[in-house]
Short mmCIF file of C-alpha atoms in Angstrom, two decimals:
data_model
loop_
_atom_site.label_atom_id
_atom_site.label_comp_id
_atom_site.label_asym_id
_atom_site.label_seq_id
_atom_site.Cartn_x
_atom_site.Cartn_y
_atom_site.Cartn_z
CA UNK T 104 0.00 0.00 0.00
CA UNK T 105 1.43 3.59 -1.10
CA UNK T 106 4.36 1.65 -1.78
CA UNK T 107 5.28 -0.46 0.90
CA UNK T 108 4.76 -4.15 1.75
CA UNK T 109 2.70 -4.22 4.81
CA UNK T 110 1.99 -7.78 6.44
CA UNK T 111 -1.10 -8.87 8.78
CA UNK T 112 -0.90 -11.22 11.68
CA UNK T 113 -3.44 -13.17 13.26
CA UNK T 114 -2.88 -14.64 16.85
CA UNK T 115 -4.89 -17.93 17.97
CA UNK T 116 -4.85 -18.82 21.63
CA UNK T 117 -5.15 -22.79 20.91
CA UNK T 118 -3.98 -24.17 24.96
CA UNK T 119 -7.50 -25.29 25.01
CA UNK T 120 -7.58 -26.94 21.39
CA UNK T 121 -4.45 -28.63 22.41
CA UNK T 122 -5.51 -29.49 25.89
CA UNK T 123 -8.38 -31.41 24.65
CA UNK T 124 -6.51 -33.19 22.27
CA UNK T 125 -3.94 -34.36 24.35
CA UNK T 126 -6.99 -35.53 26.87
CA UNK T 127 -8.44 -37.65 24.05
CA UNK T 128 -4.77 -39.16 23.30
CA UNK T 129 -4.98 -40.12 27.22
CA UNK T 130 -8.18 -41.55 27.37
CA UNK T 131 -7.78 -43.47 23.87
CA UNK T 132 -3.96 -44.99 25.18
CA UNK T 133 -5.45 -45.64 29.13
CA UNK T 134 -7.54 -47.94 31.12
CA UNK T 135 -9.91 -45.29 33.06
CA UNK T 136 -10.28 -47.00 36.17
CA UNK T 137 -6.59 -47.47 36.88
CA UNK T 138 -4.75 -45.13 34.37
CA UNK T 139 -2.67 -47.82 33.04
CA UNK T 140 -2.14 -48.61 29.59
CA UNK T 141 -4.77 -49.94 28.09
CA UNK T 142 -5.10 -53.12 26.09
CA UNK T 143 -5.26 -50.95 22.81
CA UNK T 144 -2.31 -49.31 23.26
CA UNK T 145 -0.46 -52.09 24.61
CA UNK T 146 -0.97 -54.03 21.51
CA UNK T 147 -0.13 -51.31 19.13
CA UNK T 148 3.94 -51.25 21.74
CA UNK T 149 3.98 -55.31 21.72
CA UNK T 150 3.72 -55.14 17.94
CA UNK T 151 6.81 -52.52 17.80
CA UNK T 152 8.56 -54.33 20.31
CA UNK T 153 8.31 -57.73 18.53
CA UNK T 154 9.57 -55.92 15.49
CA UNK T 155 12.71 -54.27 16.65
CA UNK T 156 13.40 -57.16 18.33
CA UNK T 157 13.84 -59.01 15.20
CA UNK T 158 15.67 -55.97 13.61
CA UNK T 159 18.23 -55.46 16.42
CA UNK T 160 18.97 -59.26 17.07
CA UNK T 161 20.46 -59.48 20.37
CA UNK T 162 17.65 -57.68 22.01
CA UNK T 163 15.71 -59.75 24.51
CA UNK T 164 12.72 -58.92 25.87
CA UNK T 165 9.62 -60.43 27.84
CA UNK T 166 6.39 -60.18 28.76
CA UNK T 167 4.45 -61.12 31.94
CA UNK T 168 0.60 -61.85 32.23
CA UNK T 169 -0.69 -61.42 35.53
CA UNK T 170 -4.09 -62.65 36.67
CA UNK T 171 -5.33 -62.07 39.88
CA UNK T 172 -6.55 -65.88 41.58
CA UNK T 173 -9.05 -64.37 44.21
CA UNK T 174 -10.57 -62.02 42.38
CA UNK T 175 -13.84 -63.20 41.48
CA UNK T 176 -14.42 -64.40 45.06
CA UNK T 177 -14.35 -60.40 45.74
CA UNK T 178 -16.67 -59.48 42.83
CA UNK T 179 -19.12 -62.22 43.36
CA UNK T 180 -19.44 -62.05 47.45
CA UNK T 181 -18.30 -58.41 48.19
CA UNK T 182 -19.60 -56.29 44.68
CA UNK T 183 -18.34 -55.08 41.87
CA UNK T 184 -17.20 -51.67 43.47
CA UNK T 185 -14.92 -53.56 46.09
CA UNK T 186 -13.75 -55.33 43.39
CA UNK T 187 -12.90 -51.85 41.48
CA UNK T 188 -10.77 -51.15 44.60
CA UNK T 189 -8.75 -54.41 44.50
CA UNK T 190 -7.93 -53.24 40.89
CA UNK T 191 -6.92 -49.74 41.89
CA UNK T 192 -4.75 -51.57 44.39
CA UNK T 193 -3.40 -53.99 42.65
CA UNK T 194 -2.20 -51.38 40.06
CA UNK T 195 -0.82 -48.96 42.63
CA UNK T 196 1.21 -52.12 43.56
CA UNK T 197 2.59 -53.22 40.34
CA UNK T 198 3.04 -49.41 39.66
CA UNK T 199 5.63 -49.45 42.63
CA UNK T 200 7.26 -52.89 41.87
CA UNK T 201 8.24 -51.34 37.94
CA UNK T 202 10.85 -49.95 36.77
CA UNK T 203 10.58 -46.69 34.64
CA UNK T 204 11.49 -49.04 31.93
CA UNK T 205 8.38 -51.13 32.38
CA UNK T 206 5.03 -50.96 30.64
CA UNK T 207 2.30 -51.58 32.35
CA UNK T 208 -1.15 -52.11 30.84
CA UNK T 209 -4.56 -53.48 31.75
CA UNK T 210 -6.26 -55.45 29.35
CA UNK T 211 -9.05 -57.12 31.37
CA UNK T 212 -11.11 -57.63 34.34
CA UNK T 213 -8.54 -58.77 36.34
CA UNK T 214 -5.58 -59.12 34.21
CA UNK T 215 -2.21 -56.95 33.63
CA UNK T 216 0.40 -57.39 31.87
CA UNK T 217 4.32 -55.84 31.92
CA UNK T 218 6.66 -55.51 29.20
CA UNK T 219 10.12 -55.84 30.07
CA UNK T 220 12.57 -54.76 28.13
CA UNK T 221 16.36 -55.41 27.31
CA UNK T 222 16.61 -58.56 29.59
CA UNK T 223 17.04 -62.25 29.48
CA UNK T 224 14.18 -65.34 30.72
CA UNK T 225 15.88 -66.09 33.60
CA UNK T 226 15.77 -62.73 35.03
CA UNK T 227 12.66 -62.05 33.55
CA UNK T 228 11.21 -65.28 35.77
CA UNK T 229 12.89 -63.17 38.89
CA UNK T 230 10.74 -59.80 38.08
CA UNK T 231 7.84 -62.25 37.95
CA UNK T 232 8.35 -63.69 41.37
CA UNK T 233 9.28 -60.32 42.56
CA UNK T 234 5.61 -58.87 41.69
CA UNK T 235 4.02 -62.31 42.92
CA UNK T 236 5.49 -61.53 45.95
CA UNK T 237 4.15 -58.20 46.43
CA UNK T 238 0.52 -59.42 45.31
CA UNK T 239 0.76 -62.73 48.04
CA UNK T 240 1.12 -60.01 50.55
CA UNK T 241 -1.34 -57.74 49.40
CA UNK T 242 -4.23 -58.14 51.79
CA UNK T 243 -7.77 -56.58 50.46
CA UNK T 244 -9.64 -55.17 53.74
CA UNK T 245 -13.41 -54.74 52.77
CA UNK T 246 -15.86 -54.04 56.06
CA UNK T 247 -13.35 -55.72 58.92
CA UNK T 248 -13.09 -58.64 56.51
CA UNK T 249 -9.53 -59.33 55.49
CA UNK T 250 -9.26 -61.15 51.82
CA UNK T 251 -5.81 -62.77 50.46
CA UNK T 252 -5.55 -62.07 46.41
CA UNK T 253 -2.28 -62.98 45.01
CA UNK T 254 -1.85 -63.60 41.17
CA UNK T 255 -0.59 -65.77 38.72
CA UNK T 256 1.70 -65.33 36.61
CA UNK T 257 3.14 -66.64 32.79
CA UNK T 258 6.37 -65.28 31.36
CA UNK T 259 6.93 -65.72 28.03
CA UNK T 260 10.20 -64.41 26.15
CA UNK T 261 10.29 -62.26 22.80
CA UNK T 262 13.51 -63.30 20.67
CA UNK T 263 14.14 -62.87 16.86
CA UNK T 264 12.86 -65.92 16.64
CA UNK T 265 9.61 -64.77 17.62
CA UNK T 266 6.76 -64.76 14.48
CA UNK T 267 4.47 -61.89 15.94
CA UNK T 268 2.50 -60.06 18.85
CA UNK T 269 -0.06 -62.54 18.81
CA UNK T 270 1.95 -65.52 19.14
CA UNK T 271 3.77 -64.04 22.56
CA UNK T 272 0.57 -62.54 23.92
CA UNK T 273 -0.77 -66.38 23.51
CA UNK T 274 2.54 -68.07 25.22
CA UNK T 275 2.31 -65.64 27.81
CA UNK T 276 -1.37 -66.47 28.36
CA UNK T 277 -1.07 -69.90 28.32
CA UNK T 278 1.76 -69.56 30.60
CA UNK T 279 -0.62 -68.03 33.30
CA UNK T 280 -3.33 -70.63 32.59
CA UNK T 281 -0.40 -73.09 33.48
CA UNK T 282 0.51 -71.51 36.12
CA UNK T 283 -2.90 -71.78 37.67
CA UNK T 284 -3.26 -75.22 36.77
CA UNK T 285 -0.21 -75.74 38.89
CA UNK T 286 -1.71 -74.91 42.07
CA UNK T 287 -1.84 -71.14 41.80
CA UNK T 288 -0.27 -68.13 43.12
CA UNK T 289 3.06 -68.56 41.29
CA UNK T 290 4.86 -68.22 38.13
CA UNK T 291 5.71 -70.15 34.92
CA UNK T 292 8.05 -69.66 31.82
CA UNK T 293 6.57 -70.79 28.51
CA UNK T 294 8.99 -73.50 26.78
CA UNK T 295 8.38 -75.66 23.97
CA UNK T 296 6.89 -78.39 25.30
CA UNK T 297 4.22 -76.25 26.26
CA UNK T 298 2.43 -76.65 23.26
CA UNK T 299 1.19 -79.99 24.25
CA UNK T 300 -0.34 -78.78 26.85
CA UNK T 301 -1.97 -76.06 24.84
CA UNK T 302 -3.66 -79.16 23.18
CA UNK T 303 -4.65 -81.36 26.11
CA UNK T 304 -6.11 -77.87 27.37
CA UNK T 305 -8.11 -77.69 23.90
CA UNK T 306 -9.16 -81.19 24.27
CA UNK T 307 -10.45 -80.57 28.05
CA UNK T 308 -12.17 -77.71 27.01
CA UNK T 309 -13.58 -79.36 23.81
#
């Protein structure tokens, strides 16, 4: 104008845009009763962690899958919202047990699971009696009752060997289930010869 470039500017105060977007990421990655992962997001990381795995090579990692063994005895006789408690609990503990490292997640009722990274079975079978420990003396206090929870737990190991998220999520699970099979309230490594007990399993249930 008369000569001379003149430029406009336009100012948008977006912190509450943003805010709300970064709520939504929240609420879409977490569980909203305990603020862990969720089972969504944990997925999506188990994927990615499978993969670099098998890009890096010498990477180990693991996974444990935690179910609780008393916990339906608390839904069932005590109510659902005592049992929401024992999960607030519970997560608070394996919160504390973790390291930084660690991913949490909830992806059920009553079952977690923790990704481990950079570390080998054998220790990985140590983490897992380390937070079966802490859950065998977690004691759930509902109305002067006094309720014992404790948890099993599978491990299951992610190599280059290993084909896909799917296939550990499955050892891991089956691991638990073996676990409980065992007598309960302790914790199991997946192995080979696993898989024919995956079948006799298949066969009971059938």
């Amino acid at each position: 104008l008369d000569g001379k470039r003149l430029y406009t500017g336009l100012v948008a105060d977006i912190s509450e845009r943003k805010a709300m977007l970064d709520n939504l990421r929240i609420m879409a990655e977490h569980d909203g009763l305990t603020g862990l992962f969720n089972r969504s997001y944990f997925q999506q990381e188990l994927e990615r962690v499978v993969e670099r795995v098998k890009r890096a090579g010498g990477i180990c990692c693991s996974l444990l899958y935690i179910d609780l063994d008393n916990f339906k005895y608390v839904n069932d006789t005590l109510g659902h919202a005592a049992g929401d408690r024992v999960i607030i609990e519970v997560a608070g503990i394996l919160n504390k047990r973790a390291r930084k490292s660690d991913l949490i997640a909830r992806i059920g009722g009553d079952e977690f699971t923790v990704l481990l990274f950079d570390t080998t079975p054998m220790l990985s079978v140590q983490v897992a009696e380390s937070f079966r420990a802490r859950l065998a003396d977690y004691l759930f206090k509902h109305g002067g009752e006094q309720i014992d929870i404790g948890c099993s737990i599978g491990v299951a190991g992610i190599s280059p060997g290993t084909t896909s998220a799917t296939e550990v999520l499955s050892q891991a699970d089956l691991a638990c289930h073996l676990a409980k099979r065992g007598g309960r309230n302790r914790v199991h490594l997946y192995n080979v010869e696993d898989a024919e007990s995956a079948a006799a399993m298949a066969i009971d249930m059938g």
